[in-house]
Amino acid sequence: EIVLTQSPATLSLSPGERATLSCRASQSVSSYLAWYQQKPGQAPRLLIYDASNRATGIPARFSGSGSGTDFTLTISSLEPEDFAVYYCQQRSIWPRVTFGGGTKVEIK
Amino acid sequence: QVQLVQSGAEMKKPGASVKVSCKASGYSFTGYYIHWVRQAPGQGLEWMGWINPNSGGTKYAQKFQGRVTMTRDTSTRTGYMELSRLRSDDTAVYYCARDLLPTEVTPGYFQHWGQGTLVTVSS
């Protein structure tokens, strides 16, 4: 099974700052990686798929990069509504899907 | 617009079974995989499996093999997830999610989500 390790576990930043979240895979997942945002009491929301494609309706301040085993989600300038938990997810070894453990972006 | 509406919260005793429904609207029901994902309190996301609403074909995560059954009713555009032999560590919010891509393309990303169903397992 592919293990996805997200870092850091918690990121403390202020609105307007840049957020950089990391996701590392235990083996190559090519570009078959997605990022989700989840706020308390809500279902997750797809942000990025295939490593760098923004999903419909996702603001341009969210961007994804990487391939193979190392991936990054960047939020260029944090808005108040961006403080949430972010998960990466791979579909490389289909039909086995796995999620990372999550990174919480909190207000500093 | 795409909507997935799930059934309400359930409370079950250990050893019992639970069946959660997911009613879809706003798109071609048979055109997209439906996945089930769960989240224990304060924990991360865990993929359980999928169903192809067109063929009825399923694939389950190894962890749930033998305990989970996913079905669908195309006449009512509803997917179902039944989990048997419940344990206390099955307490979680269970989500259905529609895939991003149509069934003709390799699936695996979750674009549209239901509101979640809390299943509590307690004696």
PDB file of C-alpha atoms in Angstrom:
ATOM      1  CA  GLU A   1       0.000   0.000   0.000  1.00  0.00           C
ATOM      2  CA  ILE A   2       1.225   3.490  -0.822  1.00  0.00           C
ATOM      3  CA  VAL A   3       1.655   5.643   2.277  1.00  0.00           C
ATOM      4  CA  LEU A   4       1.267   9.404   1.960  1.00  0.00           C
ATOM      5  CA  THR A   5       3.053  11.486   4.598  1.00  0.00           C
ATOM      6  CA  GLN A   6       2.003  15.109   4.969  1.00  0.00           C
ATOM      7  CA  SER A   7       4.086  17.807   6.620  1.00  0.00           C
ATOM      8  CA  PRO A   8       3.954  19.777   8.701  1.00  0.00           C
ATOM      9  CA  ALA A   9       1.121  18.465  10.832  1.00  0.00           C
ATOM     10  CA  THR A  10       0.178  22.033  11.745  1.00  0.00           C
ATOM     11  CA  LEU A  11       1.054  25.280   9.999  1.00  0.00           C
ATOM     12  CA  SER A  12       0.505  28.529  11.927  1.00  0.00           C
ATOM     13  CA  LEU A  13       0.261  31.533   9.617  1.00  0.00           C
ATOM     14  CA  SER A  14      -1.387  34.927   9.354  1.00  0.00           C
ATOM     15  CA  PRO A  15      -3.860  36.046   6.671  1.00  0.00           C
ATOM     16  CA  GLY A  16      -1.999  37.289   3.616  1.00  0.00           C
ATOM     17  CA  GLU A  17       0.955  34.946   4.152  1.00  0.00           C
ATOM     18  CA  ARG A  18       1.992  32.180   1.790  1.00  0.00           C
ATOM     19  CA  ALA A  19       1.294  28.583   2.798  1.00  0.00           C
ATOM     20  CA  THR A  20       3.365  25.667   1.541  1.00  0.00           C
ATOM     21  CA  LEU A  21       2.122  22.161   2.332  1.00  0.00           C
ATOM     22  CA  SER A  22       4.028  18.992   1.530  1.00  0.00           C
ATOM     23  CA  CYS A  23       2.917  15.453   0.664  1.00  0.00           C
ATOM     24  CA  ARG A  24       5.435  12.649   0.203  1.00  0.00           C
ATOM     25  CA  ALA A  25       4.561   9.223  -1.208  1.00  0.00           C
ATOM     26  CA  SER A  26       6.272   5.984  -0.186  1.00  0.00           C
ATOM     27  CA  GLN A  27       6.607   5.097  -3.882  1.00  0.00           C
ATOM     28  CA  SER A  28       5.972   6.930  -7.118  1.00  0.00           C
ATOM     29  CA  VAL A  29       2.382   7.900  -7.831  1.00  0.00           C
ATOM     30  CA  SER A  30       3.298   9.644 -11.100  1.00  0.00           C
ATOM     31  CA  SER A  31       1.004  12.706 -11.185  1.00  0.00           C
ATOM     32  CA  TYR A  32      -2.052  10.922  -9.818  1.00  0.00           C
ATOM     33  CA  LEU A  33      -2.414  13.052  -6.727  1.00  0.00           C
ATOM     34  CA  ALA A  34      -5.189  15.287  -5.438  1.00  0.00           C
ATOM     35  CA  TRP A  35      -5.592  17.835  -2.649  1.00  0.00           C
ATOM     36  CA  TYR A  36      -8.715  18.439  -0.571  1.00  0.00           C
ATOM     37  CA  GLN A  37      -9.729  21.110   1.922  1.00  0.00           C
ATOM     38  CA  GLN A  38     -11.937  20.269   4.886  1.00  0.00           C
ATOM     39  CA  LYS A  39     -13.495  22.685   7.357  1.00  0.00           C
ATOM     40  CA  PRO A  40     -15.021  21.574  10.688  1.00  0.00           C
ATOM     41  CA  GLY A  41     -18.373  19.883  10.253  1.00  0.00           C
ATOM     42  CA  GLN A  42     -18.149  19.912   6.466  1.00  0.00           C
ATOM     43  CA  ALA A  43     -17.365  17.369   3.766  1.00  0.00           C
ATOM     44  CA  PRO A  44     -14.008  17.661   2.023  1.00  0.00           C
ATOM     45  CA  ARG A  45     -13.721  19.832  -1.090  1.00  0.00           C
ATOM     46  CA  LEU A  46     -11.606  18.885  -4.086  1.00  0.00           C
ATOM     47  CA  LEU A  47      -9.012  21.590  -4.812  1.00  0.00           C
ATOM     48  CA  ILE A  48      -6.410  20.053  -7.115  1.00  0.00           C
ATOM     49  CA  TYR A  49      -6.259  16.830  -9.153  1.00  0.00           C
ATOM     50  CA  ASP A  50      -3.536  15.228 -11.248  1.00  0.00           C
ATOM     51  CA  ALA A  51      -1.057  17.148  -9.090  1.00  0.00           C
ATOM     52  CA  SER A  52      -1.570  20.562 -10.671  1.00  0.00           C
ATOM     53  CA  ASN A  53      -5.061  20.928 -12.160  1.00  0.00           C
ATOM     54  CA  ARG A  54      -7.426  23.171 -10.250  1.00  0.00           C
ATOM     55  CA  ALA A  55     -10.918  21.788  -9.836  1.00  0.00           C
ATOM     56  CA  THR A  56     -13.920  23.785 -11.018  1.00  0.00           C
ATOM     57  CA  GLY A  57     -14.473  26.963  -9.034  1.00  0.00           C
ATOM     58  CA  ILE A  58     -11.212  26.837  -7.082  1.00  0.00           C
ATOM     59  CA  PRO A  59      -9.503  30.226  -6.746  1.00  0.00           C
ATOM     60  CA  ALA A  60      -6.202  30.818  -8.498  1.00  0.00           C
ATOM     61  CA  ARG A  61      -4.388  31.350  -5.186  1.00  0.00           C
ATOM     62  CA  PHE A  62      -4.391  27.550  -4.808  1.00  0.00           C
ATOM     63  CA  SER A  63      -1.754  25.757  -6.862  1.00  0.00           C
ATOM     64  CA  GLY A  64      -0.280  22.276  -6.884  1.00  0.00           C
ATOM     65  CA  SER A  65       3.039  20.971  -8.107  1.00  0.00           C
ATOM     66  CA  GLY A  66       5.208  17.880  -8.077  1.00  0.00           C
ATOM     67  CA  SER A  67       5.387  14.391  -9.522  1.00  0.00           C
ATOM     68  CA  GLY A  68       6.703  11.006  -8.517  1.00  0.00           C
ATOM     69  CA  THR A  69       6.972  11.056  -4.731  1.00  0.00           C
ATOM     70  CA  ASP A  70       7.086  14.742  -3.735  1.00  0.00           C
ATOM     71  CA  PHE A  71       4.164  17.132  -4.032  1.00  0.00           C
ATOM     72  CA  THR A  72       3.350  20.628  -2.833  1.00  0.00           C
ATOM     73  CA  LEU A  73       0.145  22.581  -2.347  1.00  0.00           C
ATOM     74  CA  THR A  74       0.723  26.330  -2.267  1.00  0.00           C
ATOM     75  CA  ILE A  75      -1.755  28.957  -1.144  1.00  0.00           C
ATOM     76  CA  SER A  76      -0.229  32.193  -2.405  1.00  0.00           C
ATOM     77  CA  SER A  77      -1.933  34.565   0.042  1.00  0.00           C
ATOM     78  CA  LEU A  78      -4.094  33.153   2.806  1.00  0.00           C
ATOM     79  CA  GLU A  79      -7.664  34.361   3.041  1.00  0.00           C
ATOM     80  CA  PRO A  80      -9.619  33.986   6.311  1.00  0.00           C
ATOM     81  CA  GLU A  81     -11.680  31.155   4.768  1.00  0.00           C
ATOM     82  CA  ASP A  82      -8.542  29.129   3.928  1.00  0.00           C
ATOM     83  CA  PHE A  83      -7.850  28.114   7.518  1.00  0.00           C
ATOM     84  CA  ALA A  84      -8.770  24.438   7.465  1.00  0.00           C
ATOM     85  CA  VAL A  85      -7.327  20.932   7.227  1.00  0.00           C
ATOM     86  CA  TYR A  86      -5.803  19.834   3.924  1.00  0.00           C
ATOM     87  CA  TYR A  87      -5.454  16.229   2.745  1.00  0.00           C
ATOM     88  CA  CYS A  88      -3.547  14.754  -0.160  1.00  0.00           C
ATOM     89  CA  GLN A  89      -4.819  11.583  -1.875  1.00  0.00           C
ATOM     90  CA  GLN A  90      -3.407   9.261  -4.524  1.00  0.00           C
ATOM     91  CA  ARG A  91      -5.109   7.095  -7.110  1.00  0.00           C
ATOM     92  CA  SER A  92      -1.977   5.763  -8.769  1.00  0.00           C
ATOM     93  CA  ILE A  93      -2.320   2.154  -7.756  1.00  0.00           C
ATOM     94  CA  TRP A  94      -5.971   1.991  -8.799  1.00  0.00           C
ATOM     95  CA  PRO A  95      -8.281   0.727  -7.434  1.00  0.00           C
ATOM     96  CA  ARG A  96      -6.427   1.273  -4.174  1.00  0.00           C
ATOM     97  CA  VAL A  97      -6.918   4.846  -3.031  1.00  0.00           C
ATOM     98  CA  THR A  98      -5.113   6.285  -0.014  1.00  0.00           C
ATOM     99  CA  PHE A  99      -5.164   9.598   1.836  1.00  0.00           C
ATOM    100  CA  GLY A 100      -2.453  11.403   3.745  1.00  0.00           C
ATOM    101  CA  GLY A 101      -2.876  12.215   7.414  1.00  0.00           C
ATOM    102  CA  GLY A 102      -3.640  15.889   6.868  1.00  0.00           C
ATOM    103  CA  THR A 103      -2.106  19.311   7.564  1.00  0.00           C
ATOM    104  CA  LYS A 104      -3.990  21.814   9.670  1.00  0.00           C
ATOM    105  CA  VAL A 105      -3.519  25.438   8.637  1.00  0.00           C
ATOM    106  CA  GLU A 106      -4.332  27.571  11.654  1.00  0.00           C
ATOM    107  CA  ILE A 107      -4.378  31.284  12.348  1.00  0.00           C
ATOM    108  CA  LYS A 108      -1.226  32.519  14.050  1.00  0.00           C
TER     109      LYS A 108
ATOM    110  CA  GLN B   1     -26.453  21.114  -9.906  1.00  0.00           C
ATOM    111  CA  VAL B   2     -24.959  17.860  -8.612  1.00  0.00           C
ATOM    112  CA  GLN B   3     -26.340  16.841  -5.220  1.00  0.00           C
ATOM    113  CA  LEU B   4     -25.777  13.799  -3.038  1.00  0.00           C
ATOM    114  CA  VAL B   5     -28.168  13.519  -0.102  1.00  0.00           C
ATOM    115  CA  GLN B   6     -27.435  10.896   2.526  1.00  0.00           C
ATOM    116  CA  SER B   7     -29.654   9.224   5.080  1.00  0.00           C
ATOM    117  CA  GLY B   8     -29.726  10.314   8.691  1.00  0.00           C
ATOM    118  CA  ALA B   9     -27.596   9.466  11.696  1.00  0.00           C
ATOM    119  CA  GLU B  10     -27.665   5.917  13.044  1.00  0.00           C
ATOM    120  CA  MET B  11     -26.933   4.391  16.429  1.00  0.00           C
ATOM    121  CA  LYS B  12     -26.088   0.704  16.461  1.00  0.00           C
ATOM    122  CA  LYS B  13     -24.937  -1.934  18.921  1.00  0.00           C
ATOM    123  CA  PRO B  14     -21.732  -3.899  18.395  1.00  0.00           C
ATOM    124  CA  GLY B  15     -22.282  -6.830  16.058  1.00  0.00           C
ATOM    125  CA  ALA B  16     -25.174  -5.191  14.217  1.00  0.00           C
ATOM    126  CA  SER B  17     -25.248  -3.924  10.620  1.00  0.00           C
ATOM    127  CA  VAL B  18     -25.908  -0.464   9.206  1.00  0.00           C
ATOM    128  CA  LYS B  19     -27.048   0.575   5.735  1.00  0.00           C
ATOM    129  CA  VAL B  20     -26.463   4.157   4.595  1.00  0.00           C
ATOM    130  CA  SER B  21     -28.107   5.584   1.481  1.00  0.00           C
ATOM    131  CA  CYS B  22     -26.928   8.272  -0.933  1.00  0.00           C
ATOM    132  CA  LYS B  23     -29.482   9.777  -3.315  1.00  0.00           C
ATOM    133  CA  ALA B  24     -28.005  11.484  -6.368  1.00  0.00           C
ATOM    134  CA  SER B  25     -29.434  14.218  -8.553  1.00  0.00           C
ATOM    135  CA  GLY B  26     -28.299  16.717 -11.184  1.00  0.00           C
ATOM    136  CA  TYR B  27     -26.233  14.399 -13.383  1.00  0.00           C
ATOM    137  CA  SER B  28     -26.290  11.044 -15.186  1.00  0.00           C
ATOM    138  CA  PHE B  29     -26.366   8.595 -12.256  1.00  0.00           C
ATOM    139  CA  THR B  30     -24.936   5.688 -14.252  1.00  0.00           C
ATOM    140  CA  GLY B  31     -22.144   7.816 -15.693  1.00  0.00           C
ATOM    141  CA  TYR B  32     -19.908   8.211 -12.634  1.00  0.00           C
ATOM    142  CA  TYR B  33     -18.492   5.985  -9.923  1.00  0.00           C
ATOM    143  CA  ILE B  34     -19.813   6.460  -6.392  1.00  0.00           C
ATOM    144  CA  HIS B  35     -17.240   6.089  -3.632  1.00  0.00           C
ATOM    145  CA  TRP B  36     -17.618   5.690   0.114  1.00  0.00           C
ATOM    146  CA  VAL B  37     -15.165   7.370   2.504  1.00  0.00           C
ATOM    147  CA  ARG B  38     -15.313   7.433   6.289  1.00  0.00           C
ATOM    148  CA  GLN B  39     -13.841   9.669   8.964  1.00  0.00           C
ATOM    149  CA  ALA B  40     -13.584   8.660  12.616  1.00  0.00           C
ATOM    150  CA  PRO B  41     -13.964  11.467  15.177  1.00  0.00           C
ATOM    151  CA  GLY B  42     -10.948  13.780  15.015  1.00  0.00           C
ATOM    152  CA  GLN B  43      -9.221  11.535  12.474  1.00  0.00           C
ATOM    153  CA  GLY B  44      -8.391  11.582   8.783  1.00  0.00           C
ATOM    154  CA  LEU B  45     -10.167  10.245   5.719  1.00  0.00           C
ATOM    155  CA  GLU B  46     -10.356   6.534   4.891  1.00  0.00           C
ATOM    156  CA  TRP B  47     -11.475   5.210   1.498  1.00  0.00           C
ATOM    157  CA  MET B  48     -13.778   2.190   1.742  1.00  0.00           C
ATOM    158  CA  GLY B  49     -14.547   1.363  -1.879  1.00  0.00           C
ATOM    159  CA  TRP B  50     -16.571   2.209  -4.965  1.00  0.00           C
ATOM    160  CA  ILE B  51     -19.470   1.065  -7.040  1.00  0.00           C
ATOM    161  CA  ASN B  52     -19.978   1.516 -10.759  1.00  0.00           C
ATOM    162  CA  PRO B  53     -23.672   2.468 -10.895  1.00  0.00           C
ATOM    163  CA  ASN B  54     -23.877   1.373 -14.532  1.00  0.00           C
ATOM    164  CA  SER B  55     -22.657  -2.209 -14.132  1.00  0.00           C
ATOM    165  CA  GLY B  56     -23.068  -2.657 -10.391  1.00  0.00           C
ATOM    166  CA  GLY B  57     -19.426  -3.673 -10.203  1.00  0.00           C
ATOM    167  CA  THR B  58     -17.648  -2.942  -6.932  1.00  0.00           C
ATOM    168  CA  LYS B  59     -14.184  -2.727  -5.444  1.00  0.00           C
ATOM    169  CA  TYR B  60     -13.573  -2.642  -1.722  1.00  0.00           C
ATOM    170  CA  ALA B  61     -10.551  -1.627   0.319  1.00  0.00           C
ATOM    171  CA  GLN B  62      -8.884  -4.730   1.710  1.00  0.00           C
ATOM    172  CA  LYS B  63      -9.582  -3.622   5.274  1.00  0.00           C
ATOM    173  CA  PHE B  64     -13.350  -3.873   4.693  1.00  0.00           C
ATOM    174  CA  GLN B  65     -13.478  -6.991   2.510  1.00  0.00           C
ATOM    175  CA  GLY B  66     -16.109  -9.377   3.832  1.00  0.00           C
ATOM    176  CA  ARG B  67     -17.846  -6.719   5.942  1.00  0.00           C
ATOM    177  CA  VAL B  68     -18.932  -4.098   3.415  1.00  0.00           C
ATOM    178  CA  THR B  69     -21.435  -4.324   0.575  1.00  0.00           C
ATOM    179  CA  MET B  70     -22.100  -1.499  -1.875  1.00  0.00           C
ATOM    180  CA  THR B  71     -25.192  -1.589  -4.053  1.00  0.00           C
ATOM    181  CA  ARG B  72     -27.277   0.767  -6.117  1.00  0.00           C
ATOM    182  CA  ASP B  73     -30.818   1.237  -7.371  1.00  0.00           C
ATOM    183  CA  THR B  74     -30.778   2.952 -10.740  1.00  0.00           C
ATOM    184  CA  SER B  75     -34.553   3.516 -10.684  1.00  0.00           C
ATOM    185  CA  THR B  76     -34.240   5.783  -7.640  1.00  0.00           C
ATOM    186  CA  ARG B  77     -30.693   7.016  -8.390  1.00  0.00           C
ATOM    187  CA  THR B  78     -29.562   5.840  -4.980  1.00  0.00           C
ATOM    188  CA  GLY B  79     -26.382   4.176  -3.788  1.00  0.00           C
ATOM    189  CA  TYR B  80     -26.125   2.131  -0.609  1.00  0.00           C
ATOM    190  CA  MET B  81     -23.303   1.101   1.701  1.00  0.00           C
ATOM    191  CA  GLU B  82     -23.917  -1.657   4.222  1.00  0.00           C
ATOM    192  CA  LEU B  83     -21.348  -2.440   6.908  1.00  0.00           C
ATOM    193  CA  SER B  84     -21.814  -5.545   9.030  1.00  0.00           C
ATOM    194  CA  ARG B  85     -20.402  -6.898  12.299  1.00  0.00           C
ATOM    195  CA  LEU B  86     -20.025  -3.367  13.605  1.00  0.00           C
ATOM    196  CA  ARG B  87     -17.405  -2.566  16.250  1.00  0.00           C
ATOM    197  CA  SER B  88     -16.901   0.515  18.374  1.00  0.00           C
ATOM    198  CA  ASP B  89     -14.058   1.647  16.108  1.00  0.00           C
ATOM    199  CA  ASP B  90     -16.513   1.818  13.196  1.00  0.00           C
ATOM    200  CA  THR B  91     -17.951   4.946  14.823  1.00  0.00           C
ATOM    201  CA  ALA B  92     -17.428   7.571  12.155  1.00  0.00           C
ATOM    202  CA  VAL B  93     -19.001   9.926   9.659  1.00  0.00           C
ATOM    203  CA  TYR B  94     -19.602   8.029   6.420  1.00  0.00           C
ATOM    204  CA  TYR B  95     -19.540  10.007   3.175  1.00  0.00           C
ATOM    205  CA  CYS B  96     -20.573   9.094  -0.326  1.00  0.00           C
ATOM    206  CA  ALA B  97     -18.735  10.950  -3.075  1.00  0.00           C
ATOM    207  CA  ARG B  98     -19.133  11.121  -6.825  1.00  0.00           C
ATOM    208  CA  ASP B  99     -16.056  10.723  -8.955  1.00  0.00           C
ATOM    209  CA  LEU B 100     -14.618  13.642 -10.903  1.00  0.00           C
ATOM    210  CA  LEU B 101     -14.426  11.709 -14.173  1.00  0.00           C
ATOM    211  CA  PRO B 102     -16.965   9.557 -16.057  1.00  0.00           C
ATOM    212  CA  THR B 103     -16.804   5.783 -15.822  1.00  0.00           C
ATOM    213  CA  GLU B 104     -15.061   5.480 -19.177  1.00  0.00           C
ATOM    214  CA  VAL B 105     -11.975   7.101 -17.616  1.00  0.00           C
ATOM    215  CA  THR B 106      -9.941   5.634 -14.761  1.00  0.00           C
ATOM    216  CA  PRO B 107     -11.620   6.997 -11.630  1.00  0.00           C
ATOM    217  CA  GLY B 108     -10.262   7.954  -8.254  1.00  0.00           C
ATOM    218  CA  TYR B 109     -10.848  11.617  -7.446  1.00  0.00           C
ATOM    219  CA  PHE B 110     -13.809  12.765  -5.384  1.00  0.00           C
ATOM    220  CA  GLN B 111     -15.460  15.904  -6.704  1.00  0.00           C
ATOM    221  CA  HIS B 112     -18.942  15.926  -5.176  1.00  0.00           C
ATOM    222  CA  TRP B 113     -19.683  14.810  -1.634  1.00  0.00           C
ATOM    223  CA  GLY B 114     -22.748  13.991   0.403  1.00  0.00           C
ATOM    224  CA  GLN B 115     -23.305  15.739   3.707  1.00  0.00           C
ATOM    225  CA  GLY B 116     -22.117  12.722   5.692  1.00  0.00           C
ATOM    226  CA  THR B 117     -23.914  10.261   7.953  1.00  0.00           C
ATOM    227  CA  LEU B 118     -22.783   9.770  11.541  1.00  0.00           C
ATOM    228  CA  VAL B 119     -22.825   6.138  12.581  1.00  0.00           C
ATOM    229  CA  THR B 120     -22.303   5.568  16.290  1.00  0.00           C
ATOM    230  CA  VAL B 121     -21.551   2.054  17.544  1.00  0.00           C
ATOM    231  CA  SER B 122     -22.038   1.649  21.262  1.00  0.00           C
ATOM    232  CA  SER B 123     -23.435  -0.896  23.669  1.00  0.00           C
TER     233      SER B 123
END
